[in-house]
Short mmCIF file of C-alpha atoms in Angstrom, two decimals:
data_model
loop_
_atom_site.label_atom_id
_atom_site.label_comp_id
_atom_site.label_asym_id
_atom_site.label_seq_id
_atom_site.Cartn_x
_atom_site.Cartn_y
_atom_site.Cartn_z
CA MET A 1 0.14 0.28 -0.25
CA THR A 2 1.06 3.77 -0.56
CA VAL A 3 3.07 5.33 2.48
CA GLY A 4 0.19 7.29 4.31
CA ALA A 5 -3.02 5.36 2.78
CA PRO A 6 -6.08 5.86 5.03
CA VAL A 7 -5.44 2.14 7.57
CA TRP A 8 -9.33 0.84 9.32
CA ILE A 9 -9.03 -0.65 12.52
CA THR A 10 -12.17 -2.13 13.55
CA ARG A 11 -11.44 -3.95 16.51
CA ALA A 12 -12.60 -2.71 20.35
CA ARG A 13 -11.17 0.13 22.78
CA PRO A 14 -8.39 -0.06 23.52
CA GLY A 15 -6.55 -2.00 21.58
CA ALA A 16 -7.76 -0.53 18.68
CA LEU A 17 -5.93 2.38 20.04
CA ALA A 18 -2.82 0.10 20.21
CA THR A 19 -3.13 -1.47 16.72
CA ALA A 20 -2.85 2.50 15.49
CA GLU A 21 0.04 3.79 17.16
CA ARG A 22 1.61 0.51 15.62
CA VAL A 23 -0.29 1.32 12.06
CA ARG A 24 0.83 5.19 12.30
CA GLY A 25 4.86 3.83 12.80
CA LEU A 26 4.80 2.34 9.39
CA GLY A 27 3.69 5.07 7.88
CA PHE A 28 0.34 4.78 6.90
CA THR A 29 -3.28 6.68 8.21
CA ALA A 30 -5.07 5.23 11.66
CA ILE A 31 -8.81 5.58 11.50
CA VAL A 32 -10.31 3.99 14.76
CA ASP A 33 -13.83 3.05 14.43
CA PRO A 34 -14.68 0.31 15.97
CA LEU A 35 -17.45 -2.16 15.22
CA LEU A 36 -17.68 -3.48 18.45
CA ALA A 37 -17.63 -2.05 22.00
CA VAL A 38 -16.03 -4.44 24.66
CA GLU A 39 -17.95 -3.96 28.33
CA SER A 40 -16.89 -5.70 31.49
CA LEU A 41 -20.25 -7.42 32.65
CA ASP A 42 -19.98 -7.76 37.15
CA VAL A 43 -19.68 -11.22 38.35
CA GLN A 44 -18.39 -13.10 41.07
CA LEU A 45 -15.60 -15.19 41.19
CA ASP A 46 -15.55 -17.95 43.29
CA LEU A 47 -10.70 -19.09 42.76
CA SER A 48 -10.72 -21.49 45.23
CA HIS A 49 -10.49 -24.79 43.89
CA ILE A 50 -8.64 -22.79 40.88
CA ALA A 51 -4.85 -23.52 39.62
CA ALA A 52 -4.56 -22.39 36.46
CA LEU A 53 -6.10 -19.63 34.55
CA ALA A 54 -6.90 -18.88 30.56
CA PHE A 55 -7.65 -16.06 28.72
CA THR A 56 -8.61 -15.97 25.41
CA SER A 57 -7.86 -11.81 24.28
CA ALA A 58 -6.40 -8.80 26.30
CA ASN A 59 -9.72 -7.90 26.48
CA GLY A 60 -10.50 -10.80 29.26
CA VAL A 61 -6.89 -10.29 30.89
CA GLU A 62 -8.32 -7.00 31.47
CA ALA A 63 -12.58 -7.86 32.68
CA PHE A 64 -10.99 -10.05 35.32
CA ALA A 65 -8.05 -7.86 36.94
CA ARG A 66 -10.94 -5.58 36.81
CA LEU A 67 -12.97 -7.69 38.68
CA SER A 68 -10.16 -9.73 41.05
CA ASP A 69 -6.61 -9.06 42.67
CA GLU A 70 -5.78 -13.05 42.07
CA ARG A 71 -2.06 -12.24 40.71
CA GLY A 72 -0.42 -15.47 42.11
CA LEU A 73 -2.16 -18.26 40.11
CA PRO A 74 -0.47 -19.06 36.68
CA VAL A 75 -1.76 -18.03 33.68
CA PHE A 76 -1.84 -19.59 29.87
CA ALA A 77 -2.78 -16.94 27.21
CA VAL A 78 -3.42 -18.14 23.56
CA GLY A 79 -1.38 -15.12 22.33
CA ARG A 80 1.58 -12.63 22.89
CA ALA A 81 -0.62 -9.56 22.95
CA THR A 82 -3.15 -11.55 25.70
CA ALA A 83 0.36 -12.67 27.23
CA LYS A 84 1.43 -9.04 27.56
CA ALA A 85 -1.59 -7.85 29.54
CA ALA A 86 -1.23 -10.43 31.84
CA ARG A 87 1.69 -9.69 32.52
CA GLY A 88 0.34 -5.36 32.71
CA GLU A 89 -1.94 -6.24 35.19
CA GLY A 90 0.91 -8.56 37.71
CA PHE A 91 0.57 -11.46 36.38
CA ALA A 92 3.72 -13.06 37.67
CA SER A 93 3.60 -16.72 35.44
CA VAL A 94 2.51 -16.33 32.04
CA SER A 95 2.51 -18.71 29.03
CA SER A 96 2.01 -17.67 25.37
CA ALA A 97 0.35 -20.79 22.86
CA ASP A 98 1.95 -17.69 20.64
CA GLY A 99 -1.18 -19.04 18.74
CA ASP A 100 -5.04 -20.00 18.37
CA VAL A 101 -7.59 -21.78 21.02
CA GLU A 102 -6.70 -25.09 19.30
CA ASP A 103 -2.66 -24.36 20.02
CA LEU A 104 -4.41 -23.21 23.84
CA CYS A 105 -6.16 -25.61 24.13
CA ALA A 106 -3.08 -28.31 23.74
CA LEU A 107 -0.60 -25.78 25.70
CA ILE A 108 -2.56 -26.25 28.94
CA ALA A 109 -3.12 -29.50 28.76
CA ALA A 110 1.26 -30.07 28.77
CA GLY A 111 1.52 -27.80 31.45
CA ALA A 112 -1.30 -27.55 33.40
CA HIS A 113 -2.43 -28.72 37.16
CA GLY A 114 -5.76 -28.91 38.64
CA SER A 115 -8.28 -26.95 37.35
CA VAL A 116 -8.46 -24.35 35.05
CA LEU A 117 -10.63 -20.86 35.28
CA TRP A 118 -10.80 -20.06 31.16
CA ALA A 119 -12.63 -16.25 31.92
CA GLY A 120 -14.10 -14.67 29.01
CA ALA A 121 -16.22 -12.95 26.60
CA ARG A 122 -19.97 -13.36 26.36
CA GLU A 123 -20.01 -15.07 23.39
CA PRO A 124 -16.74 -16.60 22.44
CA ALA A 125 -15.62 -17.44 19.74
CA GLY A 126 -14.70 -20.77 20.47
CA ASP A 127 -15.25 -23.38 22.36
CA LEU A 128 -12.22 -23.75 25.22
CA VAL A 129 -13.80 -24.85 28.33
CA GLY A 130 -15.07 -28.06 26.22
CA MET A 131 -11.74 -28.50 24.14
CA LEU A 132 -10.32 -28.54 27.52
CA ARG A 133 -13.17 -31.15 29.61
CA GLY A 134 -12.85 -33.08 25.74
CA ARG A 135 -8.92 -33.72 26.72
CA GLY A 136 -10.22 -35.09 29.81
CA LEU A 137 -8.86 -31.98 32.12
CA MET A 138 -11.22 -29.83 34.82
CA ALA A 139 -11.60 -26.52 33.40
CA THR A 140 -14.92 -24.54 33.72
CA GLY A 141 -15.87 -20.95 32.57
CA VAL A 142 -17.75 -17.55 33.16
CA ALA A 143 -18.43 -14.52 31.04
CA VAL A 144 -16.51 -11.56 32.52
CA TYR A 145 -17.38 -9.40 29.34
CA GLU A 146 -19.97 -8.89 26.31
CA THR A 147 -18.32 -7.09 22.87
CA LEU A 148 -21.59 -5.08 21.81
CA GLU A 149 -22.07 -4.17 18.15
CA ARG A 150 -21.54 -0.71 16.46
CA ALA A 151 -21.92 1.23 13.70
CA PRO A 152 -19.47 3.23 11.90
CA SER A 153 -19.24 6.72 10.82
CA GLU A 154 -19.94 8.00 7.37
CA ASP A 155 -16.85 9.66 7.47
CA THR A 156 -15.53 5.88 7.42
CA LEU A 157 -16.78 4.57 5.13
CA ALA A 158 -16.75 6.65 2.76
CA ARG A 159 -12.80 6.35 2.99
CA LEU A 160 -13.33 2.84 1.26
CA ASP A 161 -14.22 5.02 -1.63
CA ALA A 162 -11.01 5.05 -2.61
CA PRO A 163 -8.37 2.49 -1.96
CA ALA A 164 -8.36 1.77 1.76
CA ALA A 165 -6.90 -1.30 3.68
CA VAL A 166 -9.46 -2.29 6.88
CA LEU A 167 -8.13 -4.81 9.62
CA LEU A 168 -9.90 -7.36 11.25
CA HIS A 169 -8.64 -8.74 14.13
CA SER A 170 -12.33 -11.18 14.64
CA PRO A 171 -14.97 -12.97 12.99
CA ARG A 172 -17.47 -11.42 14.96
CA ALA A 173 -15.75 -7.73 13.16
CA ALA A 174 -15.63 -9.54 9.87
CA ARG A 175 -19.71 -9.97 10.06
CA VAL A 176 -20.60 -6.87 10.76
CA LEU A 177 -18.66 -5.44 7.98
CA ALA A 178 -19.45 -8.17 5.92
CA ALA A 179 -23.39 -7.02 6.58
CA ILE A 180 -22.54 -3.51 5.28
CA LEU A 181 -20.77 -4.33 2.42
CA ARG A 182 -24.12 -5.85 1.28
CA GLN A 183 -25.24 -2.65 0.83
CA ARG A 184 -22.72 -1.07 0.21
CA PRO A 185 -19.71 -2.34 -1.59
CA ALA A 186 -15.88 -0.77 -1.39
CA PRO A 187 -14.52 -2.29 -4.13
CA THR A 188 -11.01 -1.11 -4.05
CA ALA A 189 -10.09 -2.06 -0.24
CA ARG A 190 -8.41 -4.67 1.26
CA PHE A 191 -9.77 -6.48 4.04
CA LEU A 192 -6.67 -7.45 5.93
CA CYS A 193 -7.62 -10.52 8.65
CA LEU A 194 -5.89 -12.43 11.88
CA SER A 195 -6.84 -15.75 10.79
CA GLU A 196 -8.81 -17.57 8.06
CA ALA A 197 -11.29 -18.23 10.57
CA VAL A 198 -11.74 -14.15 10.66
CA ALA A 199 -11.61 -13.75 6.88
CA ALA A 200 -14.79 -16.62 6.49
CA PRO A 201 -17.70 -14.11 6.61
CA LEU A 202 -16.02 -11.87 3.57
CA ARG A 203 -15.35 -14.57 1.21
CA ASP A 204 -18.55 -13.92 -1.08
CA ILE A 205 -19.17 -10.51 -0.43
CA ALA A 206 -15.87 -8.40 -0.59
CA GLU A 207 -14.37 -8.26 -4.22
CA PRO A 208 -11.82 -11.67 -5.20
CA GLY A 209 -8.63 -11.82 -4.05
CA SER A 210 -9.43 -9.09 -1.81
CA VAL A 211 -9.84 -10.35 1.19
CA THR A 212 -6.32 -11.95 3.15
CA PHE A 213 -5.47 -13.20 6.40
CA ALA A 214 -1.56 -13.49 8.74
CA PRO A 215 -0.35 -16.65 8.09
CA ARG A 216 0.61 -16.50 11.54
CA PRO A 217 -2.48 -15.23 14.17
CA ASP A 218 -0.54 -12.77 15.72
CA GLU A 219 -1.08 -8.29 15.30
CA SER A 220 2.28 -8.67 14.42
CA ALA A 221 1.96 -10.78 10.75
CA LEU A 222 -1.15 -8.83 10.28
CA LEU A 223 0.92 -5.52 9.49
CA ASP A 224 2.58 -6.70 7.67
CA LEU A 225 -0.06 -7.80 5.02
CA LEU A 226 -0.02 -3.88 4.89
CA ASN A 227 2.77 -3.26 3.04
CA SER A 228 3.06 -7.52 0.66
#
């Protein structure tokens, strides 16, 4: 892409702001207009029999940290960004799967001793708890935040009338965007996705060849697509 070209960041805040800094650092114009908004849930946590925590997003880490002062349990994180968020909240023992939910399940199965608590979204993209139980592990889950859909501004949508890139971090954001594109096509836009699962909702909506997904599910690989 041309230096200075607009890049629409669709992920929820506060992660969108960190992504915007990286996009600007690469010489592009960052447009922060999330398709999703995160709201923490007020829930009671019972950690009395929990031996480890599992997180599939930085949002889950941050929401859990608001609800509990517990920082001594070992943490298993799906990827580097989630692991970084856990360390930033004060967790000392953090292991990262550097991959997707299946990779995280394998990491936990190899390293956890005792019951695992997953803390995440009310409507998660994957069933980590079910996968762990399928391997014979003791696992429970608690929703600590919910993700709400939001409409982008008309100014943002107008940017798609010229060459632009759209960054997508989750299947849900991709589904929201797909619904928008059915009503308002963007034939010159490029849709850069964190993974194949994120790209799937756009395959039959966007122009052929305009949807690309990162070779591994982390943001550095996603941002590399801007220069490909």
